[in-house]
Coordinates of C-alpha atoms in Angstrom, one line a residue:
M1 CA 5.8 -0.8 26.2
R2 CA 9.0 1.1 26.2
T3 CA 9.9 4.1 28.3
P4 CA 8.8 7.4 26.9
Q5 CA 12.4 8.6 26.4
S6 CA 13.2 5.7 24.1
R7 CA 10.1 5.8 21.9
E8 CA 10.3 7.6 18.6
R9 CA 7.5 9.1 16.5
I10 CA 7.4 7.2 13.2
L11 CA 5.2 8.0 10.2
F12 CA 4.5 4.9 8.1
A13 CA 3.5 5.8 4.5
P14 CA 3.0 2.8 2.2
V15 CA 2.0 3.5 -1.4
P16 CA -1.9 3.3 -1.5
V17 CA -3.9 1.1 -3.9
A18 CA -6.1 3.1 -6.2
P19 CA -9.8 2.1 -5.9
T20 CA -10.1 0.8 -9.5
K21 CA -9.8 -2.9 -9.1
P22 CA -10.1 -5.8 -6.6
L23 CA -7.4 -6.5 -4.0
T24 CA -5.2 -8.9 -5.9
L25 CA -2.7 -11.4 -4.4
S26 CA 0.1 -8.8 -4.8
H27 CA -2.1 -6.2 -3.0
I28 CA -2.8 -8.6 -0.2
K29 CA 0.9 -9.3 0.2
G30 CA 1.6 -5.6 0.4
L31 CA -1.2 -5.0 2.9
L32 CA -0.2 -7.9 5.2
W33 CA 3.5 -6.8 5.2
A34 CA 2.3 -3.2 6.0
D35 CA 0.0 -4.5 8.8
V36 CA 2.6 -6.5 10.5
L37 CA 5.3 -3.8 10.1
R38 CA 3.0 -1.1 11.6
R39 CA 1.7 -3.2 14.5
A40 CA 5.0 -4.7 15.5
T41 CA 6.8 -1.4 15.2
G42 CA 4.0 0.2 17.2
L43 CA 4.9 -1.9 20.2
L44 CA 8.3 -0.2 20.3
H45 CA 7.5 3.3 19.0
D46 CA 4.6 5.6 18.4
V47 CA 3.5 4.9 14.8
D48 CA 1.0 6.8 12.6
H49 CA -0.2 5.3 9.4
L50 CA -0.7 7.7 6.4
H51 CA -3.2 6.4 3.9
S52 CA -3.1 9.0 1.1
H53 CA -6.3 9.7 -0.8
T54 CA -4.3 12.4 -2.6
V55 CA -2.1 9.7 -4.2
A56 CA -4.8 7.0 -4.7
H57 CA -7.5 9.2 -6.1
L58 CA -5.9 12.2 -7.8
N59 CA -3.5 10.4 -10.1
G60 CA -4.0 10.5 -13.9
Q61 CA -4.8 6.8 -14.3
T62 CA -7.6 6.8 -11.7
L63 CA -9.1 10.0 -13.0
G64 CA -8.7 8.9 -16.6
F65 CA -10.5 5.6 -15.7
W66 CA -13.4 7.4 -14.2
S67 CA -13.7 9.7 -17.3
Y68 CA -13.6 6.6 -19.5
L69 CA -16.5 5.0 -17.5
D70 CA -18.7 8.0 -17.9
R71 CA -17.9 8.3 -21.6
V72 CA -18.1 4.6 -22.6
H73 CA -20.4 3.1 -20.0
P74 CA -22.8 5.9 -19.1
G75 CA -25.7 5.0 -16.7
T76 CA -24.0 1.9 -15.2
D77 CA -25.3 1.0 -11.7
Y78 CA -22.0 0.2 -10.0
D79 CA -23.8 -1.0 -6.9
L80 CA -24.8 -4.1 -8.9
L81 CA -21.1 -4.9 -9.8
D82 CA -18.5 -6.6 -7.6
E83 CA -14.8 -5.5 -7.5
E84 CA -13.7 -8.0 -10.1
Q85 CA -16.3 -6.7 -12.6
I86 CA -15.2 -3.1 -12.0
G87 CA -11.6 -4.3 -12.3
G88 CA -12.4 -5.8 -15.6
L89 CA -13.6 -2.4 -16.8
Y90 CA -10.3 -1.0 -15.6
V91 CA -8.3 -3.6 -17.6
E92 CA -10.5 -2.7 -20.6
F93 CA -9.7 1.0 -20.1
Q94 CA -6.0 0.3 -19.9
R95 CA -6.0 -1.9 -23.0
R96 CA -7.8 0.8 -25.1
R97 CA -5.4 3.4 -23.7
D98 CA -2.3 1.4 -24.6
A99 CA -3.8 0.9 -28.1
G100 CA -3.9 4.7 -28.6
G101 CA -7.6 5.2 -27.8
P102 CA -9.0 8.7 -27.0
V103 CA -7.7 10.4 -23.9
P104 CA -9.8 12.6 -21.6
A105 CA -9.7 16.3 -22.1
P106 CA -7.4 18.1 -19.6
E107 CA -10.3 20.2 -18.3
D108 CA -12.3 17.1 -17.5
L109 CA -9.4 15.7 -15.5
A110 CA -8.9 19.0 -13.8
A111 CA -12.6 19.2 -12.8
R112 CA -12.5 15.6 -11.4
R113 CA -9.3 16.3 -9.5
D114 CA -10.8 19.5 -8.0
A115 CA -14.0 17.7 -7.0
A116 CA -12.1 14.9 -5.3
E117 CA -9.6 17.1 -3.5
R118 CA -11.9 19.9 -2.4
H119 CA -15.1 18.1 -1.8
G120 CA -14.2 14.4 -1.4
R121 CA -16.3 13.5 -4.4
L122 CA -15.4 10.1 -6.0
H123 CA -16.8 8.3 -8.9
P124 CA -19.6 5.8 -8.0
A125 CA -17.3 3.0 -9.2
G126 CA -14.6 4.1 -6.8
E127 CA -17.1 4.4 -3.9
R128 CA -18.3 0.9 -4.7
V129 CA -14.8 -0.5 -4.7
L130 CA -14.0 1.1 -1.4
A131 CA -17.1 -0.3 0.2
L132 CA -16.2 -3.8 -0.9
W133 CA -12.6 -3.3 0.3
A134 CA -13.9 -2.5 3.7
R135 CA -15.3 -6.0 3.9
R136 CA -12.1 -7.5 2.6
F137 CA -10.1 -5.6 5.2
R138 CA -12.3 -7.1 8.0
E139 CA -11.8 -10.6 6.6
L140 CA -8.1 -10.1 6.4
G141 CA -7.9 -8.7 9.9
L142 CA -6.6 -5.4 8.7
R143 CA -7.2 -2.1 10.5
D144 CA -9.0 0.3 8.2
P145 CA -6.4 3.0 7.5
G146 CA -9.1 5.5 6.5
L147 CA -10.6 4.2 3.3
S148 CA -13.7 6.4 3.7
T149 CA -12.1 9.4 5.3
R150 CA -11.6 12.4 3.1
R151 CA -9.0 15.0 4.0
R152 CA -6.9 17.5 2.0
P153 CA -3.1 17.3 2.1
A154 CA -1.3 19.9 4.3
A155 CA 0.4 21.6 1.4
S156 CA -0.8 22.8 -2.0
L157 CA 1.0 22.0 -5.2
D158 CA 2.3 25.5 -5.4
E159 CA 3.6 25.4 -1.8
T160 CA 5.3 22.1 -2.5
V161 CA 7.1 23.3 -5.6
E162 CA 8.1 26.4 -3.9
A163 CA 9.6 24.5 -1.0
L164 CA 11.5 22.2 -3.4
T165 CA 12.8 25.0 -5.5
G166 CA 14.0 26.9 -2.4
H167 CA 16.3 23.9 -1.6
G168 CA 17.5 23.5 -5.1
L169 CA 15.6 20.3 -5.6
C170 CA 13.2 21.3 -8.3
V171 CA 13.2 22.8 -11.8
D172 CA 9.9 24.7 -12.5
H173 CA 9.1 25.4 -16.1
R174 CA 5.5 26.4 -15.5
P175 CA 6.1 30.1 -16.2
W176 CA 6.9 29.0 -19.7
R177 CA 4.0 26.5 -19.8
G178 CA 6.4 23.6 -19.3
P179 CA 6.7 20.8 -16.7
V180 CA 8.1 20.6 -13.2
Y181 CA 11.0 18.2 -12.5
L182 CA 12.6 16.9 -9.3
D183 CA 16.2 17.8 -9.6
L184 CA 18.8 15.6 -7.9
T185 CA 21.2 15.7 -10.8
A186 CA 24.0 16.9 -8.4
R187 CA 23.7 13.5 -6.7
G188 CA 23.9 11.7 -10.0
T189 CA 20.1 11.1 -10.5
A190 CA 18.2 11.9 -13.6
L191 CA 15.5 14.6 -13.7
R192 CA 12.0 13.1 -12.8
Q193 CA 8.9 14.9 -13.9
I194 CA 6.2 15.5 -11.2
V195 CA 3.9 17.9 -13.1
G196 CA 3.2 17.7 -16.8
A197 CA 3.2 20.6 -19.3
D198 CA -0.6 20.4 -19.1
G199 CA -0.3 21.3 -15.4
H200 CA -1.4 17.9 -14.0
P201 CA 0.7 16.5 -11.2
N202 CA 1.5 12.8 -10.9
Y203 CA 1.5 10.6 -7.8
L204 CA 5.0 11.8 -6.7
A205 CA 3.8 15.3 -6.4
G206 CA 0.9 14.1 -4.4
T207 CA 3.1 12.2 -2.0
L208 CA 5.4 15.2 -1.5
R209 CA 2.4 17.4 -0.8
E210 CA 1.6 14.9 2.1
L211 CA 5.1 14.4 3.5
I212 CA 7.0 17.6 3.2
P213 CA 4.9 19.5 5.7
L214 CA 5.3 16.6 8.3
I215 CA 9.1 16.8 8.3
G216 CA 10.1 17.7 11.9
A217 CA 6.9 16.3 13.3
Y218 CA 8.3 12.7 13.2
D219 CA 11.7 11.2 14.0
R220 CA 11.5 8.9 11.0
F221 CA 9.5 8.2 7.9
V222 CA 9.1 4.6 6.7
L223 CA 8.0 4.4 3.1
A224 CA 6.9 1.2 1.4
C225 CA 6.2 0.4 -2.2
D226 CA 6.3 -2.4 -4.8
R227 CA 9.5 -3.1 -6.7
E228 CA 8.2 -1.4 -9.8
S229 CA 7.8 1.9 -8.0
F230 CA 11.1 1.5 -6.1
A231 CA 13.1 3.9 -8.3
D232 CA 10.5 6.6 -7.7
Y233 CA 10.4 6.0 -4.0
A234 CA 14.2 5.9 -3.7
L235 CA 14.0 9.4 -5.3
L236 CA 11.4 10.4 -2.7
R237 CA 13.6 9.1 0.0
D238 CA 16.6 11.2 -1.2
V239 CA 14.5 14.3 -1.6
L240 CA 13.0 14.0 1.9
T241 CA 16.5 13.2 3.3
A242 CA 17.9 16.4 1.7
L243 CA 15.1 18.3 3.4
G244 CA 16.1 17.0 6.8
A245 CA 14.1 13.8 7.3
R246 CA 15.3 10.4 8.4
V247 CA 13.8 7.9 5.9
S248 CA 13.7 4.1 5.6
L249 CA 12.4 2.5 2.5
V250 CA 10.8 -1.0 2.1
G251 CA 10.5 -2.5 -1.4
L252 CA 8.3 -5.6 -2.1
G253 CA 8.1 -7.8 -5.1
R254 CA 4.7 -8.7 -6.5
V255 CA 3.2 -12.2 -6.4
R256 CA 4.1 -14.4 -9.3
L257 CA 1.1 -16.0 -11.1
G258 CA 1.6 -18.6 -13.8
G259 CA 5.3 -18.0 -14.1
S260 CA 5.0 -14.3 -14.6
V261 CA 4.8 -11.1 -12.6
R262 CA 2.2 -8.6 -14.1
T263 CA 0.7 -5.3 -13.0
S264 CA -2.9 -5.4 -12.1
R265 CA -3.9 -3.2 -15.0
H266 CA -3.1 -6.0 -17.4
G267 CA -5.4 -8.5 -15.7
G268 CA -4.5 -12.1 -15.1
W269 CA -5.8 -11.9 -11.5
E270 CA -9.3 -13.0 -12.2
G271 CA -10.5 -15.5 -9.6
R272 CA -7.4 -15.0 -7.5
T273 CA -8.3 -11.9 -5.5
A274 CA -9.3 -11.3 -1.9
A275 CA -13.0 -12.3 -2.2
P276 CA -12.4 -15.8 -3.7
L277 CA -9.5 -16.3 -1.3
A278 CA -11.9 -15.8 1.6
R279 CA -14.5 -18.1 0.0
T280 CA -11.9 -20.9 -0.3
F281 CA -10.3 -20.7 3.1
L282 CA -12.1 -18.5 5.6
D283 CA -15.3 -20.6 6.3
R284 CA -13.2 -23.8 6.4
V285 CA -10.5 -22.7 8.9
G286 CA -12.1 -19.9 10.8
P287 CA -11.1 -16.2 11.1
R288 CA -8.0 -16.5 13.4
P289 CA -6.2 -19.4 11.6
Y290 CA -7.1 -17.6 8.3
R291 CA -5.6 -14.3 9.3
L292 CA -2.5 -15.9 10.8
G293 CA -2.1 -18.4 8.0
L294 CA -2.2 -15.6 5.4
R295 CA 0.6 -13.7 7.2
L296 CA 2.7 -16.8 7.5
Y297 CA 2.4 -17.5 3.7
F298 CA 2.6 -14.0 2.2
I299 CA 5.4 -12.8 4.5
A300 CA 7.5 -15.8 5.4
G301 CA 6.5 -18.1 2.5
L302 CA 6.8 -15.7 -0.4
G303 CA 9.4 -13.4 1.1
Q304 CA 10.2 -9.9 0.1
G305 CA 11.0 -10.6 -3.5
D306 CA 9.0 -12.1 -6.4
R307 CA 10.8 -15.3 -7.2
E308 CA 8.4 -17.7 -5.6
P309 CA 5.1 -18.5 -7.4
F310 CA 1.8 -18.5 -5.6
R311 CA 0.9 -22.1 -4.5
T312 CA -2.4 -23.0 -3.0
D313 CA -1.0 -26.2 -1.4
L314 CA 1.5 -24.2 0.5
L315 CA -1.1 -21.8 1.7
W316 CA -3.1 -24.7 3.0
R317 CA 0.0 -25.8 4.9
C318 CA 0.3 -22.4 6.4
M319 CA -3.3 -22.5 7.6
A320 CA -2.6 -25.8 9.3
R321 CA 0.6 -24.4 10.8
A322 CA -1.4 -21.3 12.1
H323 CA -3.9 -23.6 13.8
R324 CA -1.1 -25.4 15.7
L325 CA 0.6 -22.1 16.6
L326 CA -2.7 -20.8 18.1
E327 CA -3.2 -24.1 20.1
R328 CA 0.4 -23.9 21.5
S329 CA 0.5 -20.2 22.4
V330 CA 1.4 -19.3 25.9
P331 CA 1.9 -16.1 27.9
A332 CA 5.3 -14.4 27.6
A333 CA 7.1 -11.8 29.7
E334 CA 7.1 -8.3 28.3
H335 CA 10.9 -8.0 28.3
E336 CA 11.1 -11.2 26.2
L337 CA 8.8 -9.8 23.5
L338 CA 10.6 -6.5 23.5
E339 CA 13.9 -8.2 23.0
L340 CA 12.6 -10.2 20.1
L341 CA 11.1 -7.1 18.4
G342 CA 14.3 -5.1 19.0
R343 CA 16.4 -7.8 17.3
C344 CA 14.0 -7.7 14.3
A345 CA 14.1 -3.9 14.2
H346 CA 17.9 -3.5 14.0
P347 CA 19.3 -1.9 11.9
Y348 CA 16.1 -0.8 9.9
G349 CA 14.5 1.6 12.3
Y350 CA 11.3 -0.5 12.1
V351 CA 10.4 -4.2 12.9
H352 CA 11.1 -6.2 9.7
P353 CA 8.1 -8.4 9.0
Y354 CA 10.1 -11.2 7.3
R355 CA 12.6 -11.5 10.2
L356 CA 9.8 -11.5 12.7
T357 CA 7.6 -14.0 10.9
T358 CA 10.4 -16.5 10.1
G359 CA 11.6 -16.1 13.7
L360 CA 8.0 -17.0 14.8
L361 CA 8.1 -20.1 12.7
A362 CA 11.6 -21.2 13.8
T363 CA 10.5 -21.2 17.4
S364 CA 7.0 -22.6 16.9
R365 CA 7.8 -26.3 17.4
T366 CA 7.4 -25.9 21.1
T367 CA 5.4 -22.8 22.1
T368 CA 4.6 -19.4 20.8
A369 CA 4.3 -16.1 22.7
R370 CA 0.6 -15.4 22.8
P371 CA 1.0 -11.6 23.1
L372 CA 3.0 -11.6 19.9
L373 CA 0.2 -13.4 18.0
E374 CA -2.6 -11.2 19.5
E375 CA -0.8 -7.9 19.1
V376 CA 0.8 -8.4 15.7
F377 CA -0.6 -11.3 13.7
L378 CA -4.3 -11.5 14.4

């Protein structure tokens, strides 16, 4: 929609969800923010969306969970389970892990990591969750970012560590059977381990394997994560900036349930995930009001932080508001839409979903630009 000279190449890289659980309300919030950010920014710039299987599948918790399933629940037919039932097994795994239960052998994790990275082989539980997620994505009106696509990252772990070391951003103790650390101590940041003494990389190493080779191919990286991962992602931002990239970072709070904010591995999400949400609302309001109403609530209603608790009554109001917006939508001139998007993009480098969605609500008492709804919110 803009002239070629004014468009930038942007790589949007939100932290992926590991296929070990259902899509909780916090996951839905993150996915909807990501969807609006990507689509709205894509009207101004050329945006690619990186969904990293390296980060989602090759981290220690995911591989450890799959090892646990084969050890404790052998022979389970996961095609007979839904995502909440598999998620319950994940909570069980984390509970036993936190209580000091047995840990998988390093060679088991290495074999699973190699099978997933080299050959795209996932555990049947992971394959089942991804298949169920594909349905949830369609219900939510989300573009599939490549849930079933397998590809290897552009750089190996050795190449990534070598690149970091060459720029003085890494301390590599592997020659002495020690760990690898990101080193930004000169900037006042503590060392952060990315490879353990056992040789196993964490999700930060996986993210760097994906992103470092793409520096120079894009004008800007936009990273997105939850607030609990924000310190790690701020470190990633600083590392990538030191290597020459322009980086923006979006941090989101989780959805508060019952007065508390908990990670999905501790449970508490039962009955409040994507599938029951669709059963409650989708058939009653229809696909378009459902998708728009969810975006109004999870973006404008809950905001970027985690102070507001989840409220079903307010979500129903957003569904009704969405229905009215769709009824009153009218055509709009392209320059008007671009001006609105430009205001919501300054000074971030991407269109800020909260500013855009609250702006939509503020002007909705008369009419709403139909192209904005169709291109960004539906």
